Every structure is written in structure tokens, then in C-alpha cells.
């Protein structure tokens, strides 16, 4: 996380602010940056959490005094929210009436767990955007025992060890200490005969398939958040589904954000005299790629195949020169245009020469008045014999 802003500054209040004004300031910010009003707005979400953290500390007289003395660096400052649901549960008094109570279940109640799953897509799919099926495993009450954990025909019994209280008392000197009942682990009930399906846990699993739209331009490791598609226990707000994306590497390209880089090898005569050469492109564009050798999508694992387009190598091109194909990269995920395809021109120097080639190369050097090492000839011959 970046450097923390001053909590008073976050809430826009003076250091002498009274409880009522503090609450009003936070309420105003919370409404402004509320996720219901700013769906999928990460900046609003960050501000919403930041304000919640500031209010969490400043609304507590002890923690506020501590913060006033030591600032963010103080020991045991703690605080902060990683999850939006925690914000709602922490300040249910603030959010309870914010939206007029017209939201049915309402905020501040229990919230289902988040589910995380992974999805692999190809670079081509990342460029165009794609709808793919993900597999989810949701928790639900075990269908055999209806969530009780007890075998059919039986039901959980009151724990005899603790009398159903879930706690047992121990005498320790003058003290009587309550500890969690070791028999029922605090549940107050024990299962004599476990449900064979869930082995007593009461939890079942349901596998589900879900179509997920992946926006164009996503990067490897990006996470999609599908609000409300997580665990949905009864009487609670559903959790979120997080889909971690893996964008498979494409051997033809190096990716740098929205830009793609690729390499093309040319010979010295091609660089000196100019030529037209084929370079790989991510997706063929029929309008401009008149000479595409293949419009077929890249087959996984087959490097060197896929659509290509022709580019011009101007006469006098230097090694390492860049030819930039504007707009032939990936779209930016924020919708601000498309990246470029950057072709790096590599000059290939032959490691072997035929006698004929060597003779012409020496003639070329002589014509330019260049001295070349006569011993080099021996180098090539020795190399060939090996
Ligand atoms: Zn017990
Ligand atoms: Zn069961």
C-alpha cells in the first residue's frame, strides 16, 4: 500500500472534530464512494476503505488518542479493511439506514464467503476478449443430512460433557476458568452417528459452471471480481467470485503491457539494400494484411505458426532498428486505445560461407577499399572440417 494519508485529512475534518461531526463526515464520504453507486470502480473502493479505516480509528476515543500521539507509526495501530463486507459489518449503524432499508436483506448482515477460481486464456483471447466457462465448487448444506451432519434417521444430541453449553469450567486455585468443551468443540451438540455423505461436517459441495466474460486487454495475473457470485448462504449477502486469469505465453511475442515485441532476422544484403519480410502478428487484419500467409489462429504449442504480415525493411536499416506497427498490439484494458507491435530487426552474420560467397564478400570489401583479415578464410575452412 502507498503511504497512508492522515486520517483527519481523509475525512476532511479538523483535529478538534466532535463525535457527531466526525460521523457525519464519514457518512458523507461513505455514501459518495459507496460500491453500490460506483460499481467496479476501484478508485472509489479504495477511498471507501480508506475512509472506513480513518473513521474506525478516530471514532474510538482510545485509538484516536493513540493516533494523535503516535500517528500511523504508533504501536498497535492496526485497523484497515481488506474486504468491503467487513466495512459494512463494522459500521452497520452507519449503513443500516443509508439506503432507506429498501435493500431487502440489508447491509451489515453476515456475508457469504468469497470463492476464487482460475482461468487460462491464450494471448489471442486476451487481445480480443472472450467469454469462457469456469468451474466453481460451491459449499451448500449436505443434501443427505440437510446440513446437520448426523446420519439419516438420527439427529445431533446435546453434549453430555458440557450439558449443551459448549464450555466447561475448570478450577485453578481460586479461579474458575471456562474453556471450550473438548467433546463437542463448543458446539453444544454431538453427532453420535455421522452422516456418511459429509462425514459429519454437514457441508456439501455443488460443482457449477459459469460463463465469465473476460474483457479485452487483460494481463497475466489479473483478477476479475464478480460481485455477488460467491457463496450465498441463506439470510446473508452473497460473497464475491474472484477469477484469477492466466494469459498463456505466445512464443512469437514478448508482451509489455499493451505492446507486443517480436524479432525478425535479416541478412546484411537485405539490411543494406532494403527488402520486404514477413513478421508474425497476433491476429490477422484482412484490411491491411493482404499478404497474410495464414489467417488461422495460432495452434497451441506450435511455435512459428500463425498469421503474418509483410513489412518493409528500408535500405540502410541498422541492426536493432525498430519497425513499429501502430495499433497491432493489444487493446488497453481501460479502453484507452491499442498498443503497438514493435518489430526488432536483427542482423544475422553467417557463421559459414561457401567459397563462392566468400569470394564475393572479399570482392565487396575490396571494392569499398576495406582491409579484411586473410586468416578468416582459414577459420571458416577449419570450422567446416570439424
Ligand atoms: Zn460439549
Ligand atoms: Zn451430511
Short mmCIF file of C-alpha atoms and ligand atoms in Angstrom, two decimals:
data_model
loop_
_atom_site.label_atom_id
_atom_site.label_comp_id
_atom_site.label_asym_id
_atom_site.label_seq_id
_atom_site.Cartn_x
_atom_site.Cartn_y
_atom_site.Cartn_z
CA UNK A 1 0.00 0.00 0.00
CA UNK A 2 1.17 3.51 -0.70
CA UNK A 3 1.89 5.93 2.08
CA UNK A 4 -1.12 6.43 4.31
CA UNK A 5 -2.86 9.77 4.36
CA UNK A 6 -3.61 11.49 7.62
CA UNK A 7 -6.93 10.22 8.97
CA UNK A 8 -8.25 13.73 9.64
CA UNK A 9 -7.33 14.72 6.10
CA UNK A 10 -9.05 11.61 4.72
CA UNK A 11 -12.31 12.57 6.41
CA UNK A 12 -11.81 16.28 5.76
CA UNK A 13 -12.24 17.27 9.38
CA UNK A 14 -10.24 19.30 11.88
CA UNK A 15 -8.23 17.66 14.66
CA UNK A 16 -10.76 19.02 17.18
CA UNK A 17 -13.75 17.42 15.44
CA UNK A 18 -16.59 16.23 17.71
CA UNK A 19 -18.12 12.79 17.52
CA UNK A 20 -21.31 13.88 15.75
CA UNK A 21 -19.47 15.89 13.07
CA UNK A 22 -16.99 13.06 12.60
CA UNK A 23 -19.77 10.59 11.99
CA UNK A 24 -21.46 12.95 9.57
CA UNK A 25 -18.21 13.47 7.65
CA UNK A 26 -17.65 9.75 7.34
CA UNK A 27 -21.27 9.10 6.36
CA UNK A 28 -20.99 11.65 3.57
CA UNK A 29 -17.80 10.08 2.18
CA UNK A 30 -19.13 6.55 2.57
CA UNK A 31 -22.21 7.47 0.54
CA UNK A 32 -20.13 9.22 -2.09
CA UNK A 33 -17.78 6.26 -2.61
CA UNK A 34 -20.33 3.56 -1.85
CA UNK A 35 -19.79 0.48 -4.09
CA UNK A 36 -23.49 0.41 -4.99
CA UNK A 37 -23.10 3.83 -6.53
CA UNK A 38 -19.69 3.11 -8.07
CA UNK A 39 -19.87 -0.43 -9.35
CA UNK A 40 -16.47 -1.84 -10.32
CA UNK A 41 -14.75 1.46 -9.60
CA UNK A 42 -11.50 0.54 -7.85
CA UNK A 43 -10.64 4.12 -7.01
CA UNK A 44 -13.96 4.58 -5.25
CA UNK A 45 -13.46 1.28 -3.48
CA UNK A 46 -10.05 2.35 -2.23
CA UNK A 47 -11.46 5.66 -0.99
CA UNK A 48 -14.38 3.88 0.61
CA UNK A 49 -11.98 1.62 2.54
CA UNK A 50 -9.64 4.48 3.37
CA UNK A 51 -12.49 6.50 4.89
CA UNK A 52 -13.71 3.45 6.80
CA UNK A 53 -10.27 2.90 8.29
CA UNK A 54 -9.95 6.57 9.28
CA UNK A 55 -13.39 6.50 10.89
CA UNK A 56 -12.65 3.21 12.61
CA UNK A 57 -9.68 4.76 14.39
CA UNK A 58 -10.98 8.28 15.04
CA UNK A 59 -14.40 7.14 16.30
CA UNK A 60 -12.73 5.12 19.06
CA UNK A 61 -11.54 7.60 21.75
CA UNK A 62 -8.67 5.37 22.90
CA UNK A 63 -7.35 4.66 19.40
CA UNK A 64 -7.86 8.28 18.40
CA UNK A 65 -5.75 9.48 21.36
CA UNK A 66 -3.14 6.92 20.41
CA UNK A 67 -3.16 8.08 16.80
CA UNK A 68 -2.93 11.75 17.85
CA UNK A 69 0.24 10.94 19.79
CA UNK A 70 2.00 8.48 17.53
CA UNK A 71 0.41 8.83 14.09
CA UNK A 72 0.39 5.84 11.74
CA UNK A 73 3.65 4.55 13.13
CA UNK A 74 2.24 4.01 16.62
CA UNK A 75 2.37 0.56 18.11
CA UNK A 76 -0.80 -1.50 17.71
CA UNK A 77 -2.36 0.94 15.30
CA UNK A 78 -3.86 -1.90 13.33
CA UNK A 79 -7.08 -1.08 11.58
CA UNK A 80 -7.86 -1.12 7.91
CA UNK A 81 -10.18 -3.19 5.82
CA UNK A 82 -9.20 -5.52 3.06
CA UNK A 83 -12.73 -6.58 2.35
CA UNK A 84 -15.75 -4.39 1.63
CA UNK A 85 -18.02 -6.74 3.55
CA UNK A 86 -16.00 -6.07 6.70
CA UNK A 87 -16.68 -2.37 6.33
CA UNK A 88 -20.40 -2.99 6.23
CA UNK A 89 -20.33 -5.29 9.24
CA UNK A 90 -18.15 -2.91 11.27
CA UNK A 91 -20.37 0.12 10.79
CA UNK A 92 -23.80 -1.38 10.37
CA UNK A 93 -25.24 1.59 12.32
CA UNK A 94 -24.00 3.90 9.57
CA UNK A 95 -25.07 1.78 6.65
CA UNK A 96 -28.25 0.41 8.14
CA UNK A 97 -30.40 3.38 7.11
CA UNK A 98 -28.24 4.77 4.32
CA UNK A 99 -30.33 3.39 1.52
CA UNK A 100 -33.63 3.64 3.27
CA UNK A 101 -33.66 -0.02 4.21
CA UNK A 102 -35.05 -0.87 0.81
CA UNK A 103 -32.36 -3.39 0.00
CA UNK A 104 -34.11 -6.43 1.42
CA UNK A 105 -31.52 -8.34 3.38
CA UNK A 106 -29.66 -5.12 4.02
CA UNK A 107 -26.03 -4.42 4.59
CA UNK A 108 -24.21 -5.22 7.74
CA UNK A 109 -25.50 -8.75 7.90
CA UNK A 110 -23.44 -11.84 7.55
CA UNK A 111 -21.80 -12.22 4.19
CA UNK A 112 -21.12 -15.40 2.26
CA UNK A 113 -17.52 -16.41 1.68
CA UNK A 114 -15.70 -15.35 -1.44
CA UNK A 115 -14.81 -18.02 -3.98
CA UNK A 116 -11.63 -17.94 -6.01
CA UNK A 117 -11.06 -19.82 -9.20
CA UNK A 118 -8.56 -19.71 -12.04
CA UNK A 119 -8.93 -19.37 -15.77
CA UNK A 120 -6.33 -19.75 -18.51
CA UNK A 121 -6.69 -17.90 -21.79
CA UNK A 122 -4.43 -17.52 -24.81
CA UNK A 123 -2.77 -14.26 -25.77
CA UNK A 124 -5.10 -14.06 -28.78
CA UNK A 125 -8.11 -14.39 -26.46
CA UNK A 126 -6.64 -11.74 -24.17
CA UNK A 127 -6.38 -9.41 -27.15
CA UNK A 128 -9.95 -9.85 -28.33
CA UNK A 129 -11.72 -10.53 -25.07
CA UNK A 130 -13.51 -13.82 -24.64
CA UNK A 131 -16.35 -15.49 -22.81
CA UNK A 132 -15.22 -18.68 -21.11
CA UNK A 133 -16.64 -21.24 -18.79
CA UNK A 134 -15.17 -21.52 -15.32
CA UNK A 135 -15.73 -24.36 -12.90
CA UNK A 136 -16.74 -23.48 -9.38
CA UNK A 137 -17.24 -25.55 -6.32
CA UNK A 138 -19.83 -24.02 -4.02
CA UNK A 139 -20.48 -25.07 -0.47
CA UNK A 140 -24.06 -25.96 0.34
CA UNK A 141 -25.79 -27.88 3.11
CA UNK A 142 -25.09 -31.59 2.69
CA UNK A 143 -28.13 -32.95 0.81
CA UNK A 144 -28.11 -36.25 2.73
CA UNK A 145 -28.33 -34.81 6.26
CA UNK A 146 -29.64 -31.38 5.32
CA UNK A 147 -26.57 -29.80 6.92
CA UNK A 148 -26.94 -31.36 10.37
CA UNK A 149 -24.01 -33.74 9.94
CA UNK A 150 -25.98 -36.57 11.53
CA UNK A 151 -26.72 -39.81 9.70
CA UNK A 152 -30.22 -40.04 8.21
CA UNK A 153 -32.75 -41.11 10.85
CA UNK A 154 -30.63 -39.67 13.68
CA UNK A 155 -30.10 -36.13 14.84
CA UNK A 156 -27.35 -34.33 16.76
CA UNK A 157 -27.67 -34.84 20.52
CA UNK A 158 -27.00 -32.43 23.35
CA UNK A 159 -23.42 -32.84 24.54
CA UNK A 160 -23.46 -34.61 27.93
CA UNK A 161 -19.98 -33.44 28.83
CA UNK A 162 -20.91 -29.75 28.92
CA UNK A 163 -24.70 -30.08 29.12
CA UNK A 164 -25.03 -28.30 25.78
CA UNK A 165 -23.31 -25.11 26.96
CA UNK A 166 -20.25 -25.64 24.78
CA UNK A 167 -17.98 -24.66 27.67
CA UNK A 168 -16.62 -26.48 30.69
CA UNK A 169 -15.38 -24.91 33.91
CA UNK A 170 -12.04 -25.72 35.47
CA UNK A 171 -10.96 -24.79 38.98
CA UNK A 172 -7.49 -23.33 39.06
CA UNK A 173 -6.65 -22.23 42.60
CA UNK A 174 -9.29 -19.68 43.44
CA UNK A 175 -10.16 -19.09 39.83
CA UNK A 176 -12.72 -20.86 37.78
CA UNK A 177 -11.81 -20.81 34.16
CA UNK A 178 -14.16 -21.57 31.29
CA UNK A 179 -12.71 -23.46 28.36
CA UNK A 180 -14.26 -24.75 25.17
CA UNK A 181 -15.74 -28.18 25.64
CA UNK A 182 -13.28 -30.72 24.20
CA UNK A 183 -16.00 -33.22 23.35
CA UNK A 184 -18.32 -31.06 21.23
CA UNK A 185 -15.69 -28.37 20.47
CA UNK A 186 -18.03 -25.66 21.69
CA UNK A 187 -20.96 -26.74 19.53
CA UNK A 188 -23.05 -27.93 22.48
CA UNK A 189 -24.18 -30.86 20.36
CA UNK A 190 -22.53 -34.07 19.38
CA UNK A 191 -23.21 -36.35 16.46
CA UNK A 192 -23.40 -39.97 17.54
CA UNK A 193 -23.65 -41.35 14.06
CA UNK A 194 -22.06 -39.27 11.33
CA UNK A 195 -23.69 -38.66 8.02
CA UNK A 196 -21.88 -40.95 5.55
CA UNK A 197 -22.00 -38.36 2.76
CA UNK A 198 -20.32 -35.44 4.51
CA UNK A 199 -18.62 -37.38 7.32
CA UNK A 200 -20.37 -35.23 9.91
CA UNK A 201 -19.34 -31.85 8.60
CA UNK A 202 -22.79 -31.01 7.29
CA UNK A 203 -21.15 -29.38 4.29
CA UNK A 204 -21.82 -30.50 0.77
CA UNK A 205 -20.35 -29.28 -2.48
CA UNK A 206 -22.02 -28.39 -5.67
CA UNK A 207 -19.98 -28.09 -8.83
CA UNK A 208 -21.12 -25.32 -11.04
CA UNK A 209 -20.16 -23.95 -14.41
CA UNK A 210 -20.37 -20.26 -15.03
CA UNK A 211 -19.82 -18.20 -18.16
CA UNK A 212 -17.38 -15.41 -17.46
CA UNK A 213 -16.75 -12.51 -19.80
CA UNK A 214 -13.07 -11.61 -19.93
CA UNK A 215 -12.53 -8.05 -21.18
CA UNK A 216 -10.03 -7.42 -23.96
CA UNK A 217 -6.50 -6.47 -22.92
CA UNK A 218 -6.22 -8.28 -19.60
CA UNK A 219 -2.77 -9.14 -18.31
CA UNK A 220 -1.48 -12.33 -16.81
CA UNK A 221 -2.35 -12.49 -13.11
CA UNK A 222 -5.24 -10.03 -13.36
CA UNK A 223 -8.25 -10.86 -11.22
CA UNK A 224 -11.86 -10.41 -12.24
CA UNK A 225 -14.30 -9.71 -9.47
CA UNK A 226 -17.86 -10.89 -9.94
CA UNK A 227 -19.82 -9.23 -7.18
CA UNK A 228 -22.36 -11.49 -5.52
CA UNK A 229 -21.31 -14.66 -7.32
CA UNK A 230 -19.55 -16.16 -4.29
CA UNK A 231 -21.05 -18.31 -1.55
CA UNK A 232 -24.65 -17.36 -0.95
CA UNK A 233 -25.80 -18.70 2.40
CA UNK A 234 -29.43 -18.06 3.32
CA UNK A 235 -30.07 -14.83 5.23
CA UNK A 236 -26.76 -13.34 4.17
CA UNK A 237 -25.38 -11.21 1.43
CA UNK A 238 -23.61 -13.36 -1.16
CA UNK A 239 -19.83 -13.23 -1.33
CA UNK A 240 -17.87 -12.40 -4.44
CA UNK A 241 -16.29 -14.61 -7.04
CA UNK A 242 -12.69 -13.87 -7.94
CA UNK A 243 -11.35 -15.27 -11.20
CA UNK A 244 -7.56 -15.19 -11.42
CA UNK A 245 -6.56 -15.02 -15.07
CA UNK A 246 -3.56 -16.74 -16.60
CA UNK A 247 -2.62 -15.44 -20.01
CA UNK A 248 -0.57 -18.12 -21.71
CA UNK A 249 2.71 -17.02 -23.21
CA UNK A 250 2.92 -16.93 -27.00
CA UNK A 251 6.36 -17.99 -28.22
CA UNK A 252 6.22 -15.49 -31.09
CA UNK A 253 5.87 -12.43 -28.87
CA UNK A 254 7.12 -10.73 -25.75
CA UNK A 255 4.37 -8.74 -24.10
CA UNK A 256 4.89 -5.43 -22.39
CA UNK A 257 1.51 -4.19 -21.22
CA UNK A 258 -0.45 -3.37 -24.36
CA UNK A 259 2.64 -3.55 -26.59
CA UNK A 260 3.95 -6.67 -28.26
CA UNK A 261 7.54 -7.20 -29.29
CA UNK A 262 8.79 -9.61 -31.90
CA UNK A 263 12.03 -10.16 -33.76
CA UNK A 264 12.83 -10.54 -37.42
CA UNK A 265 16.20 -11.67 -38.76
CA UNK A 266 17.60 -10.08 -41.90
CA UNK A 267 20.85 -10.60 -43.77
CA UNK A 268 23.41 -7.87 -44.39
CA UNK A 269 22.37 -7.50 -48.07
CA UNK A 270 18.68 -7.22 -47.02
CA UNK A 271 19.52 -4.54 -44.44
CA UNK A 272 21.78 -2.68 -46.87
CA UNK A 273 19.57 -2.85 -49.95
CA UNK A 274 16.16 -3.00 -48.30
CA UNK A 275 13.54 -5.72 -48.63
CA UNK A 276 10.06 -6.78 -47.63
CA UNK A 277 9.85 -9.51 -44.98
CA UNK A 278 7.09 -11.36 -43.16
CA UNK A 279 6.61 -10.86 -39.43
CA UNK A 280 4.16 -12.58 -37.09
CA UNK A 281 1.05 -10.68 -35.99
CA UNK A 282 -1.28 -11.66 -33.18
CA UNK A 283 -4.41 -11.54 -35.28
CA UNK A 284 -4.73 -11.11 -38.98
CA UNK A 285 -6.31 -7.90 -40.20
CA UNK A 286 -7.85 -8.62 -43.63
CA UNK A 287 -7.89 -4.92 -44.48
CA UNK A 288 -4.14 -4.43 -44.18
CA UNK A 289 -2.64 -7.91 -44.19
CA UNK A 290 -3.18 -8.54 -47.88
CA UNK A 291 -0.33 -10.99 -47.94
CA UNK A 292 -1.20 -12.98 -44.84
CA UNK A 293 0.09 -16.47 -45.35
CA UNK A 294 -2.27 -17.86 -42.80
CA UNK A 295 -5.32 -16.42 -41.17
CA UNK A 296 -5.70 -19.44 -38.93
CA UNK A 297 -5.44 -18.85 -35.21
CA UNK A 298 -2.23 -19.93 -33.58
CA UNK A 299 -2.31 -23.55 -32.55
CA UNK A 300 -1.18 -24.06 -29.02
CA UNK A 301 2.35 -25.40 -28.76
CA UNK A 302 3.19 -24.91 -32.42
CA UNK A 303 5.66 -22.10 -32.41
CA UNK A 304 6.29 -20.26 -35.62
CA UNK A 305 2.81 -20.71 -36.98
CA UNK A 306 0.06 -18.17 -37.11
CA UNK A 307 -0.86 -15.11 -39.05
CA UNK A 308 1.85 -12.92 -40.54
CA UNK A 309 2.03 -9.61 -42.28
CA UNK A 310 4.58 -8.08 -44.63
CA UNK A 311 6.71 -5.16 -43.50
CA UNK A 312 9.23 -3.03 -45.32
CA UNK A 313 12.88 -3.06 -44.31
CA UNK A 314 14.18 0.24 -45.71
CA UNK A 315 17.59 0.30 -47.41
CA UNK A 316 20.30 1.07 -44.86
CA UNK A 317 18.49 -0.46 -41.87
CA UNK A 318 20.80 -0.83 -38.87
CA UNK A 319 20.95 -3.84 -36.53
CA UNK A 320 18.47 -3.36 -33.66
CA UNK A 321 16.33 -0.96 -35.69
CA UNK A 322 12.67 -0.93 -34.71
CA UNK A 323 9.76 -1.14 -37.09
CA UNK A 324 6.61 -0.12 -35.26
CA UNK A 325 3.23 -1.38 -36.41
CA UNK A 326 0.82 1.05 -34.73
CA UNK A 327 -2.26 -0.45 -33.18
CA UNK A 328 -1.18 -4.04 -33.76
CA UNK A 329 -0.61 -4.74 -30.06
CA UNK A 330 -3.32 -5.44 -27.52
CA UNK A 331 -6.16 -3.14 -26.54
CA UNK A 332 -5.63 -1.33 -23.26
CA UNK A 333 -7.92 -2.78 -20.65
CA UNK A 334 -9.09 0.69 -19.62
CA UNK A 335 -10.29 1.27 -23.18
CA UNK A 336 -7.67 3.92 -23.95
CA UNK A 337 -6.55 2.76 -27.36
CA UNK A 338 -4.43 -0.12 -28.51
CA UNK A 339 -0.74 -0.87 -28.10
CA UNK A 340 1.79 -1.36 -30.88
CA UNK A 341 3.65 -4.28 -32.35
CA UNK A 342 7.34 -3.47 -32.18
CA UNK A 343 9.49 -5.45 -34.61
CA UNK A 344 13.16 -5.63 -33.63
CA UNK A 345 15.36 -6.06 -36.68
CA UNK A 346 18.18 -8.49 -36.03
CA UNK A 347 21.14 -8.65 -38.37
CA UNK A 348 22.35 -12.17 -38.95
CA UNK A 349 26.02 -12.70 -39.72
CA UNK A 350 26.69 -16.03 -41.42
CA UNK A 351 28.84 -18.49 -39.48
CA UNK A 352 29.76 -20.45 -42.59
CA UNK A 353 30.37 -19.26 -46.14
CA UNK A 354 30.65 -21.18 -49.35
CA UNK A 355 33.78 -20.48 -51.37
CA UNK A 356 31.64 -18.55 -53.84
CA UNK A 357 30.05 -16.41 -51.10
CA UNK A 358 33.44 -15.74 -49.54
CA UNK A 359 34.89 -14.66 -52.86
CA UNK A 360 32.04 -12.17 -53.41
CA UNK A 361 32.27 -10.87 -49.89
CA UNK A 362 36.00 -10.24 -50.30
CA UNK A 363 35.32 -8.55 -53.61
CA UNK A 364 32.74 -6.35 -51.87
CA UNK A 365 35.24 -5.37 -49.18
CA UNK A 366 37.95 -4.70 -51.78
CA UNK A 367 35.54 -2.53 -53.80
CA UNK A 368 34.96 -0.40 -50.69
CA UNK A 369 38.67 -0.25 -50.00
CA UNK A 370 38.27 -2.23 -46.80
CA UNK A 371 41.02 -4.40 -45.42
CA UNK A 372 39.91 -7.82 -44.19
CA UNK A 373 41.91 -10.43 -42.36
CA UNK A 374 43.10 -13.06 -44.81
CA UNK A 375 43.28 -15.56 -41.92
CA UNK A 376 39.49 -15.51 -41.56
CA UNK A 377 39.29 -17.73 -44.61
CA UNK A 378 41.19 -20.40 -42.74
CA UNK A 379 38.76 -20.02 -39.81
CA UNK A 380 35.82 -20.96 -41.99
CA UNK A 381 37.62 -23.88 -43.56
CA UNK A 382 38.72 -25.26 -40.21
CA UNK A 383 35.21 -24.93 -38.89
CA UNK A 384 33.78 -26.87 -41.80
CA UNK A 385 36.16 -29.80 -41.31
CA UNK A 386 35.14 -30.34 -37.69
ZN1 LIG B 1 -19.74 -30.29 24.97
ZN1 LIG B 2 -24.25 -34.96 5.54
#
